[in-house]
mmCIF file of C-alpha atoms in Angstrom:
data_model
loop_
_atom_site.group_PDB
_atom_site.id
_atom_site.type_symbol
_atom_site.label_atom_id
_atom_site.label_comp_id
_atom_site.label_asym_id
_atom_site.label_seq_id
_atom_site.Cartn_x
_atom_site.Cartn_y
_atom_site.Cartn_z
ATOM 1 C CA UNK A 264 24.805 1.281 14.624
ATOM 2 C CA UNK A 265 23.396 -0.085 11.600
ATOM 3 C CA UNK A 266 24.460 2.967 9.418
ATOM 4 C CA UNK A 267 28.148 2.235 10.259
ATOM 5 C CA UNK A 268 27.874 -1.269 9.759
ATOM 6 C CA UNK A 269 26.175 -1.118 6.763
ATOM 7 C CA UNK A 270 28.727 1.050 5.500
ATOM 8 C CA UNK A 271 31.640 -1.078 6.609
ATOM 9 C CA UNK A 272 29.997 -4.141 4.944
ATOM 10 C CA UNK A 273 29.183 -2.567 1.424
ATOM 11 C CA UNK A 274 32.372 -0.206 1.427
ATOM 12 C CA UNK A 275 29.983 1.780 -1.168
ATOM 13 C CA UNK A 276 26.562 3.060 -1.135
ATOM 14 C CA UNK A 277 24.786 0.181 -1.762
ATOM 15 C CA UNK A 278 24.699 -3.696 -0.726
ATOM 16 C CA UNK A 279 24.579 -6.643 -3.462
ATOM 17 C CA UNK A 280 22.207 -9.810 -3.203
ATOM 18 C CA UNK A 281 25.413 -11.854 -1.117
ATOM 19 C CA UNK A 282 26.367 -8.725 1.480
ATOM 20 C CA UNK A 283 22.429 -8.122 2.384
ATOM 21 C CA UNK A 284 21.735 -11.367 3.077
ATOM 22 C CA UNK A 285 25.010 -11.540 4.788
ATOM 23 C CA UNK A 286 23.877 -8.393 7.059
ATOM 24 C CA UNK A 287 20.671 -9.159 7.784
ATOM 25 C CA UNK A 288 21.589 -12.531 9.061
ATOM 26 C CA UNK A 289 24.135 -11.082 10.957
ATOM 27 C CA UNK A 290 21.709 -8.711 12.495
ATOM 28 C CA UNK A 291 18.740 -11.107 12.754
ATOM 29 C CA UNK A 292 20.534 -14.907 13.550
ATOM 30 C CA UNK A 293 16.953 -16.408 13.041
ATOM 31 C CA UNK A 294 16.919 -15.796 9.476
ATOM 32 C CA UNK A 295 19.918 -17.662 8.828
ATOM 33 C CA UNK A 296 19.215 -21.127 6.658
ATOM 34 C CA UNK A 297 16.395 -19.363 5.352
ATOM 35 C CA UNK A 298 17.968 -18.337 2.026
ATOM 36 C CA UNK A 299 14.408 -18.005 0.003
ATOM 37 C CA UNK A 300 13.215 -15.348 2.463
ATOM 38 C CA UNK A 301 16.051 -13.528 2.627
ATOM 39 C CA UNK A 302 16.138 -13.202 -1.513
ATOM 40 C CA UNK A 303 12.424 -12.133 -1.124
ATOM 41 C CA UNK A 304 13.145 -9.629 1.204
ATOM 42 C CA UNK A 305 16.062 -8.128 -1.023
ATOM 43 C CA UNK A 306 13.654 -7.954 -4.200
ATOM 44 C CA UNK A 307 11.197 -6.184 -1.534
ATOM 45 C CA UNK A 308 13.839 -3.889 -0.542
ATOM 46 C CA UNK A 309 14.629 -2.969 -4.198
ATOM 47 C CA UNK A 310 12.528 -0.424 -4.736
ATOM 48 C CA UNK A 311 14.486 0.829 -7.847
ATOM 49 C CA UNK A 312 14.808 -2.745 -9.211
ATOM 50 C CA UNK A 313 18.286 -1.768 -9.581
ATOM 51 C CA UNK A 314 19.912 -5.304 -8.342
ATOM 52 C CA UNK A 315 21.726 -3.501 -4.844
ATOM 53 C CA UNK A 316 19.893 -2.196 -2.059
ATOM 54 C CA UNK A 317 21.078 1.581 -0.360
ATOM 55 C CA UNK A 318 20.996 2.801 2.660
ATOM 56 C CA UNK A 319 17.717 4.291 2.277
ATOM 57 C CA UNK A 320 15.511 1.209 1.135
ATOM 58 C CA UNK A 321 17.220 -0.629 3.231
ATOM 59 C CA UNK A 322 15.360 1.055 6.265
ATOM 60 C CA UNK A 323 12.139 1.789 4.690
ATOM 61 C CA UNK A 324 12.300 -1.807 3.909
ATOM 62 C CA UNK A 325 12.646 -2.725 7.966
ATOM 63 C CA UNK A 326 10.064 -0.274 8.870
ATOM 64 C CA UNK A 327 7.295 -2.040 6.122
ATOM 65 C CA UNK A 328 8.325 -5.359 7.488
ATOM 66 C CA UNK A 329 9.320 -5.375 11.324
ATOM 67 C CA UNK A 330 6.816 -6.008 13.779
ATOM 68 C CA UNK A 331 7.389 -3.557 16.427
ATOM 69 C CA UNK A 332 5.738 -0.671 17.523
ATOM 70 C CA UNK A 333 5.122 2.865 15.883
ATOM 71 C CA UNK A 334 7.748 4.886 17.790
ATOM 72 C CA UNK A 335 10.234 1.958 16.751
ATOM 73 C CA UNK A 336 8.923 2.224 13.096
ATOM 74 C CA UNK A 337 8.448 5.981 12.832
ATOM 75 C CA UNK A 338 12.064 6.204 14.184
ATOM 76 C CA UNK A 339 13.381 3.744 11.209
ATOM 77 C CA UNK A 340 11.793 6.060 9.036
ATOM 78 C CA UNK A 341 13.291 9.284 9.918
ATOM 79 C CA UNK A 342 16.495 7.752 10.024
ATOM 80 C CA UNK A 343 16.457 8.170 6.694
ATOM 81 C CA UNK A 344 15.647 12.147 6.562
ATOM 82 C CA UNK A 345 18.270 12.510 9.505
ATOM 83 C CA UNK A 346 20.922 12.043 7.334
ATOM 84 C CA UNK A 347 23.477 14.036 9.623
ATOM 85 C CA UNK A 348 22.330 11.908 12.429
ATOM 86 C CA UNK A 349 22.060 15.526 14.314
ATOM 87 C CA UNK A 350 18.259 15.352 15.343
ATOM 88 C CA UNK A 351 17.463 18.239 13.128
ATOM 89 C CA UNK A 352 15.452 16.936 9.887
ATOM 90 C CA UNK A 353 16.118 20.043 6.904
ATOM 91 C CA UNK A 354 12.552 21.226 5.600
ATOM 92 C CA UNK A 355 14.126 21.450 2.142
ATOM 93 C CA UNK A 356 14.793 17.501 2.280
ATOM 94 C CA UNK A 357 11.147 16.359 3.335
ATOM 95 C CA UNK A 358 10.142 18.878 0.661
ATOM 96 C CA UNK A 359 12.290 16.978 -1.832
ATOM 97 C CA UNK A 360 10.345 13.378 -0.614
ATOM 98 C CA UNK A 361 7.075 14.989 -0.844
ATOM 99 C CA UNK A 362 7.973 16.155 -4.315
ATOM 100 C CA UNK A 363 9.431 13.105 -5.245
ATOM 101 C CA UNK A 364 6.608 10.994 -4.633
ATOM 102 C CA UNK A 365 4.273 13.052 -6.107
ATOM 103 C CA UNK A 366 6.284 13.155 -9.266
ATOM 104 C CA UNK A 367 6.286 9.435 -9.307
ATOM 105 C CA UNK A 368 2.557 9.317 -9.045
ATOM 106 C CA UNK A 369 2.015 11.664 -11.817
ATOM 107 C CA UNK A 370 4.513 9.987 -14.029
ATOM 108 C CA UNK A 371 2.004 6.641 -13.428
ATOM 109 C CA UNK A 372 -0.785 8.470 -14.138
ATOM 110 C CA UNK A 373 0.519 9.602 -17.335
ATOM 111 C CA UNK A 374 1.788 6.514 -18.371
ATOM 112 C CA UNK A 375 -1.147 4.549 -17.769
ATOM 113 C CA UNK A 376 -3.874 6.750 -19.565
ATOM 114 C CA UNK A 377 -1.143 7.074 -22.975
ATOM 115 C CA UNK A 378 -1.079 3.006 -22.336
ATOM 116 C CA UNK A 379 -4.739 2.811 -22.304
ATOM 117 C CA UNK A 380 -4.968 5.301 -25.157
ATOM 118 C CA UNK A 381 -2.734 3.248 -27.552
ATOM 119 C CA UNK A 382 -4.806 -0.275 -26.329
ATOM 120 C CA UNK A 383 -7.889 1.483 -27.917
ATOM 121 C CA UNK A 384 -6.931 0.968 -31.204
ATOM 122 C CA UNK A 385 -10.689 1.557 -32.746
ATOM 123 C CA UNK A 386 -10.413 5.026 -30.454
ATOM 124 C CA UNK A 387 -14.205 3.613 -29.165
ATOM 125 C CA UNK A 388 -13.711 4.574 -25.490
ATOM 126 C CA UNK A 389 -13.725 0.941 -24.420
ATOM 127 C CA UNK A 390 -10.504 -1.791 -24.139
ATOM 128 C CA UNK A 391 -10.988 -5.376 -24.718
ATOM 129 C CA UNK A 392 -10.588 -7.344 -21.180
ATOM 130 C CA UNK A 393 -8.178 -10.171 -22.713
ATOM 131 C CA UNK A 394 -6.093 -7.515 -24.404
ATOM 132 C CA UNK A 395 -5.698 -5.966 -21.018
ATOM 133 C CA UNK A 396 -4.743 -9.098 -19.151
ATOM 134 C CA UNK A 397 -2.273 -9.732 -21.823
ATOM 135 C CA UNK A 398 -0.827 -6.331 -21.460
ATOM 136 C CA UNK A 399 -0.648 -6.588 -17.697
ATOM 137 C CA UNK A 400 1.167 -10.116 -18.192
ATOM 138 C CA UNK A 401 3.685 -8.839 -20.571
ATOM 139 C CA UNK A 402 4.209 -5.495 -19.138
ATOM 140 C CA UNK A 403 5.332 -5.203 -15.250
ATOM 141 C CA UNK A 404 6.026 -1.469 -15.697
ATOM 142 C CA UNK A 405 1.839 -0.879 -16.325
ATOM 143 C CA UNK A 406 1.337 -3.543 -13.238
ATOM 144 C CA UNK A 407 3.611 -1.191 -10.572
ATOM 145 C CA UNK A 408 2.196 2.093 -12.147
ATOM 146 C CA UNK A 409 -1.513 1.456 -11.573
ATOM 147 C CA UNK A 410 -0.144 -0.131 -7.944
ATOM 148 C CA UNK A 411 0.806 3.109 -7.371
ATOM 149 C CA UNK A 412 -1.784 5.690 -8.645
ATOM 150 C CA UNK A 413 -4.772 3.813 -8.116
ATOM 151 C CA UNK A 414 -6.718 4.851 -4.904
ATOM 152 C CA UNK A 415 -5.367 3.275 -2.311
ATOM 153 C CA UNK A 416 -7.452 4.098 0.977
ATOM 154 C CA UNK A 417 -4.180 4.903 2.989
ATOM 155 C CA UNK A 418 -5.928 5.330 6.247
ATOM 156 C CA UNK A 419 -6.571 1.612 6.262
ATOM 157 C CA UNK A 420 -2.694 0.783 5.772
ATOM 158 C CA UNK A 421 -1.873 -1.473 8.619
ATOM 159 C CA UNK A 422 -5.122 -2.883 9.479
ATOM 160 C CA UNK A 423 -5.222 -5.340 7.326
ATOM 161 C CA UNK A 424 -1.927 -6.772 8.413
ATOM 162 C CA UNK A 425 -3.287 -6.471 12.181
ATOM 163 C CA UNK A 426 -6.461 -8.472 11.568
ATOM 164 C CA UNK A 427 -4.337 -11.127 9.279
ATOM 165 C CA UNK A 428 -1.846 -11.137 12.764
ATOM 166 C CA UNK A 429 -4.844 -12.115 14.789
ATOM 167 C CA UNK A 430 -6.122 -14.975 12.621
ATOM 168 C CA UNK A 431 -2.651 -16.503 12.171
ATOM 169 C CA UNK A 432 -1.983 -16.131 15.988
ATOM 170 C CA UNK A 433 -5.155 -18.023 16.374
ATOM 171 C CA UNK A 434 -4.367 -20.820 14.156
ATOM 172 C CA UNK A 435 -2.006 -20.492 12.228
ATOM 173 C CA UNK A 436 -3.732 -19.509 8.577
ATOM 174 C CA UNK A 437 -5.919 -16.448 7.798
ATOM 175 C CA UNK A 438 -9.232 -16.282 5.807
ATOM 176 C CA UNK A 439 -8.578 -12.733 5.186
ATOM 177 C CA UNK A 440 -6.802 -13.228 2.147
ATOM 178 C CA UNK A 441 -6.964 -11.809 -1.425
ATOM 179 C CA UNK A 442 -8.571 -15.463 -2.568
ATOM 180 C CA UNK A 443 -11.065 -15.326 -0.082
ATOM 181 C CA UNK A 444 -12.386 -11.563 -1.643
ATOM 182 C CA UNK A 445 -12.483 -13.368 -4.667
ATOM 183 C CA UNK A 446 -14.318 -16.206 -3.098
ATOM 184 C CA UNK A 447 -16.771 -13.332 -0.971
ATOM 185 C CA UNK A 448 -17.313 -11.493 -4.697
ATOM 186 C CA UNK A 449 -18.452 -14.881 -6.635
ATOM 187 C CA UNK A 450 -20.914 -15.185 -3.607
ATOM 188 C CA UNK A 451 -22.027 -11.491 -3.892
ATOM 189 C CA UNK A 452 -22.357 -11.963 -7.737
ATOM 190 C CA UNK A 453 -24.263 -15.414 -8.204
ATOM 191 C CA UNK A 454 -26.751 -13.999 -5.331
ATOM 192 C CA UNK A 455 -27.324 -10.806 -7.713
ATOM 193 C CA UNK A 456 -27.227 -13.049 -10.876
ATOM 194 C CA UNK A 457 -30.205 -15.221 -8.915
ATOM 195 C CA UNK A 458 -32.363 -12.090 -8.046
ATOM 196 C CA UNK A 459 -31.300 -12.473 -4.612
ATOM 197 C CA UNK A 460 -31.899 -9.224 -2.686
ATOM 198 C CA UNK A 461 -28.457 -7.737 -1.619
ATOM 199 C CA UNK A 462 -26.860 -4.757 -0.014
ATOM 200 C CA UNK A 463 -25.707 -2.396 -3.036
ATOM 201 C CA UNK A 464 -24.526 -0.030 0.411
ATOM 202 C CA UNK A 465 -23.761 -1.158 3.935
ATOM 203 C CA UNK A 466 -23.844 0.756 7.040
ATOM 204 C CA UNK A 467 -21.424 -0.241 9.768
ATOM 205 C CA UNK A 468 -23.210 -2.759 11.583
ATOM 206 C CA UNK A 469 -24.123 -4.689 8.077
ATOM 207 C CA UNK A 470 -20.164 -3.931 7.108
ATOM 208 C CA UNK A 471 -19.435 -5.968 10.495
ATOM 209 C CA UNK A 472 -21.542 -8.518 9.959
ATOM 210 C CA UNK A 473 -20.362 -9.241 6.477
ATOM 211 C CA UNK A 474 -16.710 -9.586 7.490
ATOM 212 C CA UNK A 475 -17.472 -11.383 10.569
ATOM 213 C CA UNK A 476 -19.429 -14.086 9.164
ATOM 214 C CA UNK A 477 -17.362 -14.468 5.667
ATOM 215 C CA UNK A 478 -13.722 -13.660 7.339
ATOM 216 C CA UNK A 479 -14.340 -15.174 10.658
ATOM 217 C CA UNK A 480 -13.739 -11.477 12.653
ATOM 218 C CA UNK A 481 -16.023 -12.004 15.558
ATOM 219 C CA UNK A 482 -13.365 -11.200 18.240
ATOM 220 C CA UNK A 483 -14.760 -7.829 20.456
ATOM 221 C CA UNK A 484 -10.723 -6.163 19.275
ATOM 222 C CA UNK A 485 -11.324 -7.341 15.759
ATOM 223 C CA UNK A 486 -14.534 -5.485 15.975
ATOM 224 C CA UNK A 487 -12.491 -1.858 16.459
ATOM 225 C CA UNK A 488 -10.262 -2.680 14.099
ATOM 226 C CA UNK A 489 -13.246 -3.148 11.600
ATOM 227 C CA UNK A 490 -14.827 0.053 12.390
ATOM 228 C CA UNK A 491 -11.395 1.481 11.484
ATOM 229 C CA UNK A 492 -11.973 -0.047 8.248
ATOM 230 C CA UNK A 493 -15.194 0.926 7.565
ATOM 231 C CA UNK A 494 -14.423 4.260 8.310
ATOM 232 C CA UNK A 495 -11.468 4.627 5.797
ATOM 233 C CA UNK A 496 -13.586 3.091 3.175
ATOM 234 C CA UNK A 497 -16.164 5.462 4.291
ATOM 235 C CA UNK A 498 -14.270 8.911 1.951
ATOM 236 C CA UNK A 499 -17.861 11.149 1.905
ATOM 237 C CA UNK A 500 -18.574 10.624 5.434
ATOM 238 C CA UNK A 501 -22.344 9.443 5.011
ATOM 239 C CA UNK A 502 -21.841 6.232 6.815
ATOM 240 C CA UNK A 503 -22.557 4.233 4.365
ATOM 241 C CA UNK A 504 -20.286 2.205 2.138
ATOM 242 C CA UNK A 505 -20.892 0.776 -1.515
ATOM 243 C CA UNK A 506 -19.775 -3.086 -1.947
ATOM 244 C CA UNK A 507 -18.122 -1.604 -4.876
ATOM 245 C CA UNK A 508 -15.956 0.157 -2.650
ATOM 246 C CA UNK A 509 -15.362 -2.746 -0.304
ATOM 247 C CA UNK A 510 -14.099 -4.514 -3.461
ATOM 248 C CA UNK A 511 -11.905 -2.403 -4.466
ATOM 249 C CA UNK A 512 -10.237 -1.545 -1.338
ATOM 250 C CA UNK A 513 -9.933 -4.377 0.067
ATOM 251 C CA UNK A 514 -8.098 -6.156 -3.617
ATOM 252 C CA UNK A 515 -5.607 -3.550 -2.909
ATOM 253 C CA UNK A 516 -4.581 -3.178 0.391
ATOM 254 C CA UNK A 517 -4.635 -7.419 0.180
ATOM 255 C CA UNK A 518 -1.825 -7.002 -2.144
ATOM 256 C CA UNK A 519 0.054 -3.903 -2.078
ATOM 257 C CA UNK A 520 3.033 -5.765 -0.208
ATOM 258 C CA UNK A 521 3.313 -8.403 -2.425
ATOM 259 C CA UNK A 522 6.441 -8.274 -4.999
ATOM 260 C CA UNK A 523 5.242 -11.068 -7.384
ATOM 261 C CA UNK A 524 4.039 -9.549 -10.754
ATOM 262 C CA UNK A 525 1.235 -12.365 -10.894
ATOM 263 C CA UNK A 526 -0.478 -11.524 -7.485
ATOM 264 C CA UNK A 527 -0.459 -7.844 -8.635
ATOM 265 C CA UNK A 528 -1.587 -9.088 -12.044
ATOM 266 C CA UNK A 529 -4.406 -10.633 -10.150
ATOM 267 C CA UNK A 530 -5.552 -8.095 -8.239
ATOM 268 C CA UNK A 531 -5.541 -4.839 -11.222
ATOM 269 C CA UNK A 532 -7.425 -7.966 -13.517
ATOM 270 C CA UNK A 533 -10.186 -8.019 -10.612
ATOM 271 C CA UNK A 534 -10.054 -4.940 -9.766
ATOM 272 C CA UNK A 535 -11.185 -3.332 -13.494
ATOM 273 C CA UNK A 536 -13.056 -6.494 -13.204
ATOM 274 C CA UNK A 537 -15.598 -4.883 -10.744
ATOM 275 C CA UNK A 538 -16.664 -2.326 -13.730
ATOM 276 C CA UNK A 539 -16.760 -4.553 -16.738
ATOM 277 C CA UNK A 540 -20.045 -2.625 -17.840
ATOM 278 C CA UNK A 541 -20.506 -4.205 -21.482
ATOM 279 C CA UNK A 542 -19.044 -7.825 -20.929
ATOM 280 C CA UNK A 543 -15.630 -8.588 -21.596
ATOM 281 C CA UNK A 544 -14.321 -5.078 -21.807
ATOM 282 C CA UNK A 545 -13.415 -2.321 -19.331
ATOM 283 C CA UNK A 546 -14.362 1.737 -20.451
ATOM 284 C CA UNK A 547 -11.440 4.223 -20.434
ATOM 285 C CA UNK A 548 -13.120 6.714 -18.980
ATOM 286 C CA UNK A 549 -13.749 5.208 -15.472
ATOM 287 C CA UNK A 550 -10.124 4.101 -15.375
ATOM 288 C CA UNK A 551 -8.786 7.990 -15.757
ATOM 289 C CA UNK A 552 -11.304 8.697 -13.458
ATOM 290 C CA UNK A 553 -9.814 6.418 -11.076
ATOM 291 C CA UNK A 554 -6.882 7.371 -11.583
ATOM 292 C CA UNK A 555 -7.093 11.218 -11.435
ATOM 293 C CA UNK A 556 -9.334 10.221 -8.041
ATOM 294 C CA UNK A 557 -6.051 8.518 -6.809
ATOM 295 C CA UNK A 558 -3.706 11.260 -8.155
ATOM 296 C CA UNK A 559 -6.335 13.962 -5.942
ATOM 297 C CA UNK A 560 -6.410 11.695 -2.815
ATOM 298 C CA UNK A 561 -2.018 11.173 -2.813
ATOM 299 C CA UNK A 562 -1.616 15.115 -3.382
ATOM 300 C CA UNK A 563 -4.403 15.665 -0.856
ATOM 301 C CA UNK A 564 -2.323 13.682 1.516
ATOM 302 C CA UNK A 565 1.109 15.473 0.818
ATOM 303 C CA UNK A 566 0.317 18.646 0.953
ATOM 304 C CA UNK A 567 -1.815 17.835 4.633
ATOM 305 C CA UNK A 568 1.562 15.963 5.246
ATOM 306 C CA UNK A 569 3.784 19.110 4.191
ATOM 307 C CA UNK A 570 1.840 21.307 6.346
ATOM 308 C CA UNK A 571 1.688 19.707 9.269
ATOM 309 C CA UNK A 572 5.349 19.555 9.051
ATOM 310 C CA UNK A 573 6.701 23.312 8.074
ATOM 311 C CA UNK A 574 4.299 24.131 11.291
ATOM 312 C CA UNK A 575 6.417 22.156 13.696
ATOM 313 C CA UNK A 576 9.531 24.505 12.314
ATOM 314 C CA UNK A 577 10.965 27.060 14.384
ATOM 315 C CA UNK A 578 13.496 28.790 12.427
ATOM 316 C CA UNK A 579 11.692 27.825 9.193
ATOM 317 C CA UNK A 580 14.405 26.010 7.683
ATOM 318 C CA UNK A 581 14.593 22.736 10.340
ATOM 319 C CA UNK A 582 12.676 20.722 12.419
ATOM 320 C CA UNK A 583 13.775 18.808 15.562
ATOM 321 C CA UNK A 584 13.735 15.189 15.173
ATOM 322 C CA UNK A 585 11.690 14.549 18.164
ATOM 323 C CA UNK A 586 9.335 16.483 17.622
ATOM 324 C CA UNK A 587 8.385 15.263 14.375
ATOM 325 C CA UNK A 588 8.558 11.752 16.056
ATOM 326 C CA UNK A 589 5.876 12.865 18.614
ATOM 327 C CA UNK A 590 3.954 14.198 15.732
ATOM 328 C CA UNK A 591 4.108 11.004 13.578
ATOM 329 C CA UNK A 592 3.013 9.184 16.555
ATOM 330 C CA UNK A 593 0.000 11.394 17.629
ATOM 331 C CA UNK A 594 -1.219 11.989 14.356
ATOM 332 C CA UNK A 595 -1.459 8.164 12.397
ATOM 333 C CA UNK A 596 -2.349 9.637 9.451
ATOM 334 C CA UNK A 597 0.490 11.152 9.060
ATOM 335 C CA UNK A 598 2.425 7.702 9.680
ATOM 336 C CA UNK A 599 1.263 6.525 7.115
ATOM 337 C CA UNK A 600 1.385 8.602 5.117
ATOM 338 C CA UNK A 601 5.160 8.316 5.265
ATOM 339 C CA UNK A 602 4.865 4.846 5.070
ATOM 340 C CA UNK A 603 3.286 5.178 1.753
#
């Protein structure tokens, strides 16, 4: 239904600012009068930045921002594979995504290290900190492409926005913000700064103490969702997690659905922030290692994500829409993994 009437309202293949706004309050009456969202949600939707928003974003961007359940979301998503609306999904197309998006991490990656290359003009392995700021002001296109090849601990995507939904349903305002990391690393740092004796690692319990008595999680179903966190943070399996980790995590999941350039700007300036080594500077060579660490961990995931997929196929050329829905369901990791 909303394939036809998005095609009947944009008579093309893609809607301008007026017609989404138009549709989506058409589709959802509560958003109408509330003409600053609804331009938010259309530079959300953009993914291409190209001023319109298809067919495609438009249903990625209801499945990222929705509240309803996985089957609901996992359906949205497909829709977009489905193109024929037949309930048979072509291998070759999911190929093509999987491709696509590993292209576009690769193309980041590159990007950033000739970027960071041509910032170290005295070729001394190390990039002045106010010379990256400036760079990451003045330059949006570095800002998305470390967004998208840093690291991002996509097991955790979701349960961030879950324990935010339980603060906010409490009273109204979360602690678990990006500001309040910042707040939680000025404590960690002026306690290491005073000699204080502090956990460099944290096992689970210490994890759950830490976020219960900084964040305010003290709820017995917050306390699940924070083992879930622990345990994505948690990549070597030794149950034990480095505050450097927690750091950097955490600053990224906090922001990865925000669209303004100075919350992302924020978050990369903290982030490098955590290994400023020599005062005032950040080293090259931990950022490619960071980055080829989050070029491994996306390919890791698509090719996990391709096979699980070609091994639903029959006939080796399809796969039946439901079952990759049962699939996607079953298997979370795979959810979001699309969702990524």
């Amino acid at each position: 239904r909303l394939r036809e009437k998005f095609f009947d309202q944009s008579m093309s293949a893609a809607l301008s600012v007026d017609m989404f706004c138009e549709l989506l309050v058409h589709e959802y009456p509560q958003l109408e009068g509330h003409q600053a969202l609804l331009l938010r949600l259309f530079t959300l939707y953009d993914i291409d930045d190209n001023g319109t928003i298809s067919f495609n974003e438009l249903i990625l961007g209801l499945a990222k921002t929705l509240t309803c359940s996985d089957d609901d979301k996992a359906n949205l998503m497909f829709s977009c594979i489905d193109l024929s609306s037949d309930g048979a999904i072509n291998l070759q197309e999911i190929a093509h995504i999987v491709a696509k998006s590993q292209n576009d991490v690769q193309a980041s990656v590159e990007y950033t290290r000739d970027f960071f290359s041509m910032m170290d003009t005295n070729q001394d392995g190390f990039i002045s900190k106010d010379e990256f700021k400036r760079a990451l002001k003045t330059n949006p296109e570095l800002q998305g492409c470390l967004m998208r090849a840093l690291p991002l601990p996509t097991a955790a995507i979701g349960i961030v926005s879950q324990l935010q939904g339980y603060q906010r349903r409490g009273n109204g305002e979360t602690a678990f913000t990006f500001a309040g990391l910042k707040s939680l690393h000025a404590k960690y740092a002026a306690a290491m700064e005073a000699g204080e004796e502090v956990h460099a690692e944290m096992n689970r319990t210490e994890f759950r103490k830490l976020m219960g008595e900084h964040f305010r999680f003290t709820r017995l179903d917050q306390q699940r969702l924070l083992d879930d966190l622990f345990v994505a943070f948690d990549v070597d399996h030794n149950d034990h997690i480095s505050m450097e980790e927690i750091f950097r995590g955490l600053s990224l999941l906090l922001t990865q659905q925000s669209t303004s350039p100075g919350d992302r700007e924020d978050c990369l300036d903290f982030y490098f922030g955590l290994s400023d080594a020599r005062g005032g500077t950040i080293q090259a060579t931990e950022v490619s290692e960071l980055l080829e660490s989050g070029e491994a961990q996306h390919y890791s995931e698509l090719t996990s994500t391709k096979h699980k997929i070609h091994a639903l196929s029959l006939d080796g050329h399809t796969v039946r829409k439901d079952d990759l829905l049962k699939l996607s369901v079953a298997d979370n990791a795979l959810l979001k993994s699309f969702r990524r």
